[in-house]
Short mmCIF file of C-alpha atoms in Angstrom, two decimals:
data_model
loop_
_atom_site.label_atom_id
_atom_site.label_comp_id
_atom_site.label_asym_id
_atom_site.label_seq_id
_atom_site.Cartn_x
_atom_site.Cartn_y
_atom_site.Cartn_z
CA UNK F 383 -36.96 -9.27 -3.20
CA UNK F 384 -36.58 -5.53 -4.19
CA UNK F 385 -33.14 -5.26 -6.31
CA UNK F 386 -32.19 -2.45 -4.16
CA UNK F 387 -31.32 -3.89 -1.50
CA UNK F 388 -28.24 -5.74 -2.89
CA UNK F 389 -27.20 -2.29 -4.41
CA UNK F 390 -27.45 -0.84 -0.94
CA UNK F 391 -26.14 -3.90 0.86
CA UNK F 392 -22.88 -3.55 -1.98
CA UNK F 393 -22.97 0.39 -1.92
CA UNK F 394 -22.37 -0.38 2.08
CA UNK F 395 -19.73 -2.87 1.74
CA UNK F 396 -17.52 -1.00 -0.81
CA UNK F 397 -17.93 2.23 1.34
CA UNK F 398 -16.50 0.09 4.64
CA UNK F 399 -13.82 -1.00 2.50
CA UNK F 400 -12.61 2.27 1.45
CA UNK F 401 -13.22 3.88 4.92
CA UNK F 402 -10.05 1.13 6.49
CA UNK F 403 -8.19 2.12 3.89
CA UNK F 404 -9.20 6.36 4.20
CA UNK F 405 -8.36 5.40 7.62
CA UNK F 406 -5.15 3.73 7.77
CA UNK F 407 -3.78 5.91 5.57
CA UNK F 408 -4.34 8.87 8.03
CA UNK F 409 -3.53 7.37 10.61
CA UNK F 410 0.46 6.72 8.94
CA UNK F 411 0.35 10.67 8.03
CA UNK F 412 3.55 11.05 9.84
CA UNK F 413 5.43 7.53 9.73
CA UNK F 414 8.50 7.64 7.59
CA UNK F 415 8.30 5.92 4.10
CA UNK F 416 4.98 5.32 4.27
CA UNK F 417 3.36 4.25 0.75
CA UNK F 418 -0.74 5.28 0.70
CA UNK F 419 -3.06 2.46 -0.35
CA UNK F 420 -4.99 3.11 -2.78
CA UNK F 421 -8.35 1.11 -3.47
CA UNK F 422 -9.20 0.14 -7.16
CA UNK F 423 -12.85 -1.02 -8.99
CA UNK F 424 -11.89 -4.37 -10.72
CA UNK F 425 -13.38 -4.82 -14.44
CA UNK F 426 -16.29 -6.79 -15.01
CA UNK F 427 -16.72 -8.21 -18.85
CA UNK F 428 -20.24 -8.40 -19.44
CA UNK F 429 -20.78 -11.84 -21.41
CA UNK F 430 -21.44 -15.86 -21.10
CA UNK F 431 -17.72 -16.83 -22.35
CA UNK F 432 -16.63 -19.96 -24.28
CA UNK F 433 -19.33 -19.53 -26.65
CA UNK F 434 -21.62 -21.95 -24.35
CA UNK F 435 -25.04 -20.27 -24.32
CA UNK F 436 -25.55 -21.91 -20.38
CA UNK F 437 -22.35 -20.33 -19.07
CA UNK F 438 -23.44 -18.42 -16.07
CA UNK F 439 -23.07 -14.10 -16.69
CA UNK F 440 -19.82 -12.93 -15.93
CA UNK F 441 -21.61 -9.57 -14.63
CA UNK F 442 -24.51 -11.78 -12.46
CA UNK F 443 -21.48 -13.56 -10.76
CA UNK F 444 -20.37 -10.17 -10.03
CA UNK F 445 -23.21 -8.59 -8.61
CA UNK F 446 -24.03 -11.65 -6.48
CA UNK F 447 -20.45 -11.75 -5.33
CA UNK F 448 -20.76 -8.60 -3.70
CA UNK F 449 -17.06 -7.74 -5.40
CA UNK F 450 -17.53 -3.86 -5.84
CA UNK F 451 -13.77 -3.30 -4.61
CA UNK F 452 -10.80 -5.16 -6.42
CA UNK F 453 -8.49 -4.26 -3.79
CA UNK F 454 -6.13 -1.72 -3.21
CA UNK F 455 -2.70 -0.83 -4.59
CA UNK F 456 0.32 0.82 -3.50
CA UNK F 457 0.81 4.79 -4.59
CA UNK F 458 4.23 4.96 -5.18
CA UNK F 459 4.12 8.91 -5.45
CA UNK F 460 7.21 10.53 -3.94
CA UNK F 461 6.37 12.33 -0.70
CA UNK F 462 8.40 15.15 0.97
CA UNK F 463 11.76 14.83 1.86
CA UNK F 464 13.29 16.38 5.17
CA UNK F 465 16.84 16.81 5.73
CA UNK F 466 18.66 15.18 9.26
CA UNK F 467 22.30 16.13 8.90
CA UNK F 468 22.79 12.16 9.45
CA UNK F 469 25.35 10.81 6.86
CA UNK F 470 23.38 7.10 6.83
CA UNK F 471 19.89 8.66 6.59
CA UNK F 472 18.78 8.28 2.63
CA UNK F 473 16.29 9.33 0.89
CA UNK F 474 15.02 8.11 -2.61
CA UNK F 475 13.57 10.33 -5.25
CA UNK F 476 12.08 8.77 -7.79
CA UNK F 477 9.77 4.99 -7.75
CA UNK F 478 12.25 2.41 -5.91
CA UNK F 479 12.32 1.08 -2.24
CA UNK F 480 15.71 -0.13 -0.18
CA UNK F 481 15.62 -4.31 0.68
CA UNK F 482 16.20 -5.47 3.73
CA UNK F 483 17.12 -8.86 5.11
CA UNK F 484 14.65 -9.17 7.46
CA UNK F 485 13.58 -12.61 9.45
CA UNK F 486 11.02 -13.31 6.99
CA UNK F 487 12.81 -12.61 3.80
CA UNK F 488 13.71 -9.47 1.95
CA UNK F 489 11.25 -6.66 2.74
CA UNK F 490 11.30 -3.37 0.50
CA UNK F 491 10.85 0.11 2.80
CA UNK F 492 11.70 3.67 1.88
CA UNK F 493 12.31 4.21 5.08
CA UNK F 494 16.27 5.05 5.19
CA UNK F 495 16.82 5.34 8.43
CA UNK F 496 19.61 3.14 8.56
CA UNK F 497 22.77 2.80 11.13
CA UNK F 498 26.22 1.41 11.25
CA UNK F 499 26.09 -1.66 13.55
CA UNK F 500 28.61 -2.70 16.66
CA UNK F 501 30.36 -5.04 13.22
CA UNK F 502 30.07 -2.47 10.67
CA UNK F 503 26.83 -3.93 8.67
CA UNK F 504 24.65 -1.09 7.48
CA UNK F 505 21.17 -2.00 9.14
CA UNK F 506 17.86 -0.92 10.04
CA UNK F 507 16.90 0.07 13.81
CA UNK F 508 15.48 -3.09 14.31
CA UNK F 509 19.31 -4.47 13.15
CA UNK F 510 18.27 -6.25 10.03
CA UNK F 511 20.52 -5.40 7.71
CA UNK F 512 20.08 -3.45 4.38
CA UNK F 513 20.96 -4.84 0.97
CA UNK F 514 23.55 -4.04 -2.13
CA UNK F 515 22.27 -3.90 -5.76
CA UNK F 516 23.66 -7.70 -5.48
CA UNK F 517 21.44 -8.73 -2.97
CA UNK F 518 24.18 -8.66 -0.17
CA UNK F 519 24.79 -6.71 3.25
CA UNK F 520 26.66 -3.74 2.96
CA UNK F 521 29.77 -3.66 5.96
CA UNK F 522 30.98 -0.64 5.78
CA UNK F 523 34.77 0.03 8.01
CA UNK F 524 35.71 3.12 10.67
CA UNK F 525 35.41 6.47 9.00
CA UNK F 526 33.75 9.12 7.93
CA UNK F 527 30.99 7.73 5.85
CA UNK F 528 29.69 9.85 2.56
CA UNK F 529 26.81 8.40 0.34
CA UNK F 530 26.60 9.46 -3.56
CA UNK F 531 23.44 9.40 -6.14
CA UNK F 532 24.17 6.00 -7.26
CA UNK F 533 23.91 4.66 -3.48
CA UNK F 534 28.37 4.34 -3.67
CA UNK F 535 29.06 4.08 0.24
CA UNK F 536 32.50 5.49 0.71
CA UNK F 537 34.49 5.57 3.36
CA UNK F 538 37.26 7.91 4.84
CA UNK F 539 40.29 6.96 6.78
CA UNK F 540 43.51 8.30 7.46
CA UNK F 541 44.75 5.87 4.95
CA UNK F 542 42.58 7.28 1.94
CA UNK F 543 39.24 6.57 0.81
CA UNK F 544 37.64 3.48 -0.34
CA UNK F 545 33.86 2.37 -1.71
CA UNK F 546 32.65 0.03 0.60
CA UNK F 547 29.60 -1.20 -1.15
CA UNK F 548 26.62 0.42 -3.29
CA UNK F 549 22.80 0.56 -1.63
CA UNK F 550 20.59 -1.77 -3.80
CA UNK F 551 17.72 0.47 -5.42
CA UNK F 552 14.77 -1.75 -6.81
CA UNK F 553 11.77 -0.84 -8.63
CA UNK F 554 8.77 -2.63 -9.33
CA UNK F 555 6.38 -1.28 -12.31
CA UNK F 556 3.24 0.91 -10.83
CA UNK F 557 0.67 -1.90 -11.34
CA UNK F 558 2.61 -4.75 -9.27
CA UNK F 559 0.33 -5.85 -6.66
CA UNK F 560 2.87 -5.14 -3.66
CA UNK F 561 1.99 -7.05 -0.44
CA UNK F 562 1.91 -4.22 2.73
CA UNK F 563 3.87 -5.55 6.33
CA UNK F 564 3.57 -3.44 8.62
CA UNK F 565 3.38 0.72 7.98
CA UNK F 566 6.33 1.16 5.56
CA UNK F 567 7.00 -2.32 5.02
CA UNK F 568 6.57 -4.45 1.54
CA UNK F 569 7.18 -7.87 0.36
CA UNK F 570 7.21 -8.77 -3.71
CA UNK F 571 4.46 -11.02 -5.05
CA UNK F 572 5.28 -14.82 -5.85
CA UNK F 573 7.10 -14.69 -8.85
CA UNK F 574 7.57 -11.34 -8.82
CA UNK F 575 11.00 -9.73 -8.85
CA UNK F 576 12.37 -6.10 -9.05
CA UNK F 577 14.89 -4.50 -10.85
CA UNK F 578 17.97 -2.70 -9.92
CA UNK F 579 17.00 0.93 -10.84
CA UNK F 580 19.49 4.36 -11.13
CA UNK F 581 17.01 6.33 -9.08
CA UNK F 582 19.06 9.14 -7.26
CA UNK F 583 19.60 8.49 -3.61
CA UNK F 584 19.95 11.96 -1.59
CA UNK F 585 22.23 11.35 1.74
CA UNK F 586 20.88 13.22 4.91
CA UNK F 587 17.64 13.18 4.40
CA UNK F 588 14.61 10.93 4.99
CA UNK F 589 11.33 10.53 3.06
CA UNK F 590 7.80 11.53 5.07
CA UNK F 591 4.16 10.22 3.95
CA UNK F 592 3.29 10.58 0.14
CA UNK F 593 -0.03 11.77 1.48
CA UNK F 594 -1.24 14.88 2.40
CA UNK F 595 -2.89 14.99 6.30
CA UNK F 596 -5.38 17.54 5.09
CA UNK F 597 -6.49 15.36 1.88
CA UNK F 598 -6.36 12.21 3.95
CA UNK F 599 -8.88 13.76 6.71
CA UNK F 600 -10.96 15.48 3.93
CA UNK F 601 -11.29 11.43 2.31
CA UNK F 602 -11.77 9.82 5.49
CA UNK F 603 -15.01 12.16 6.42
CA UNK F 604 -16.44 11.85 2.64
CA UNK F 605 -16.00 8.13 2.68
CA UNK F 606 -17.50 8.00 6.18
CA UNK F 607 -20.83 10.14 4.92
CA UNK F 608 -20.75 7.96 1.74
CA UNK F 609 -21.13 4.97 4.09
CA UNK F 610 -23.75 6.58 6.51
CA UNK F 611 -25.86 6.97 3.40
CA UNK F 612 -25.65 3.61 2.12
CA UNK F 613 -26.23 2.45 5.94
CA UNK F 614 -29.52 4.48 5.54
CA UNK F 615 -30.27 3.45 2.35
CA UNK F 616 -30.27 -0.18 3.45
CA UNK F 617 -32.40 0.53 6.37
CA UNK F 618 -34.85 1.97 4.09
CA UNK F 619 -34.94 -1.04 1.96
CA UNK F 620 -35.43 -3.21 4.48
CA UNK F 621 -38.01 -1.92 6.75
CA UNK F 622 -40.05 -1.81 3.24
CA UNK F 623 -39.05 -5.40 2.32
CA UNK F 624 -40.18 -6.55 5.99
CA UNK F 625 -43.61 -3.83 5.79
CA UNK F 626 -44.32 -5.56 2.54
CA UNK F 627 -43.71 -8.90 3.31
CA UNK F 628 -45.97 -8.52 6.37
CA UNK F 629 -49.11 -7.00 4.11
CA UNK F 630 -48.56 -9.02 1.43
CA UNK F 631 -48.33 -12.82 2.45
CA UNK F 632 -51.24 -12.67 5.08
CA UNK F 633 -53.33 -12.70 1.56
CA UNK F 634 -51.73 -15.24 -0.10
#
């Protein structure tokens, strides 16, 4: 069979890849604390390994594999941040995502739209509540509330102010493999685990898309042509294969 058919047929199947992603990432252009996916080529190593001259070809597994895209990863690019006025709506700038207790485990957004509950527990809108740098929920008392760099939630009473807890800041390095819940939602790898990090968190403000609407609609039409033409391309391919299969064996 003609070798270019499996480079269409793979040309094809990267392409569709790509085009989800192009497409879900547009499609989040305005959800808060939304992280872009980004897809990635994995490495092949050309060679038969172990120094056994059978070993199949590292780069023939590969191929016939189909495995043009490794995956995607996470851009953790800072987008735009918008101010609110509201005291509990924070902002990070700089690579780090809030936890959150949620049902399922801890989650890491950078969404911070949080709210005070009915008890005092500093929560999410869906009332799961958000996490201090010790891996605990925040309550924070009756007052005015004021949030500093460091994530310090203080509180003011008639009686004086007091620190009623610190937002937990974590950071995971740019290559971690972060598993995607939802639209602004993450969970750690097994055996993964973050680190408390001192990036500054900006009270009143929330965090948009790190991806620009116009890029993300410019991407999603390339990727779409990109696939049309492999689409074609495979066509091609095959009406020959089938043209000169049909001349060829009625001589044999």
């Amino acid at each position: 069979m003609d070798s270019g058919i499996y480079a269409a047929y793979t040309g094809l199947l990267a392409r569709t890849q790509a085009l989800d992603t192009a497409a879900n990432n547009l499609a989040n252009a305005g959800t808060v604390g939304f992280r872009a996916q980004r897809d990635y080529f994995r490495s092949v190593l050309a060679g038969i390994g172990d120094g056994q001259e059978t070993a199949p070809s590292q780069v023939g597994n590969a191929v016939n594999d189909f495995g043009v895209l490794g995956g995607s990863l996470i851009d953790q690019g800072q987008g735009a941040v918008t101010a609110t006025g509201n005291p509990l709506d924070l902002a990070l700038n700089g690579l780090g995502f809030f936890a959150i207790q949620a049902k399922q485990g801890t989650q890491y957004t950078r969404d911070g739209a949080f709210m005070r509950s009915d008890t005092g527990v500093l929560q999410t809108a869906q009332g799961e509540p958000v996490l201090d740098v010790n891996g605990q929920p925040i309550t924070i008392p009756s007052g005015a509330v004021d949030v500093g760099p460091d994530g310090s939630v203080s509180v003011t009473t008639a009686e004086g102010s007091a620190i009623a807890g610190q937002v937990g800041v974590f950071a995971f390095s740019a290559e971690t493999p972060l598993v995607a819940l939802g639209t602004n939602r993450f969970a750690a790898p097994a055996g993964v685990q973050p680190v408390v990090t001192a990036v500054p968190v900006q009270e009143g403000a929330l965090e948009g898309t790190n991806l620009d609407a116009v890029h993300g609609t410019m991407q999603l039409i390339l990727v779409q042509r990109q696939a049309e033409m492999m689409q074609k391309a495979l066509s091609v391919f095959n009406n020959d294969f089938d043209k000169t299969a049909s001349e060829e064996l009625g001589r044999v």
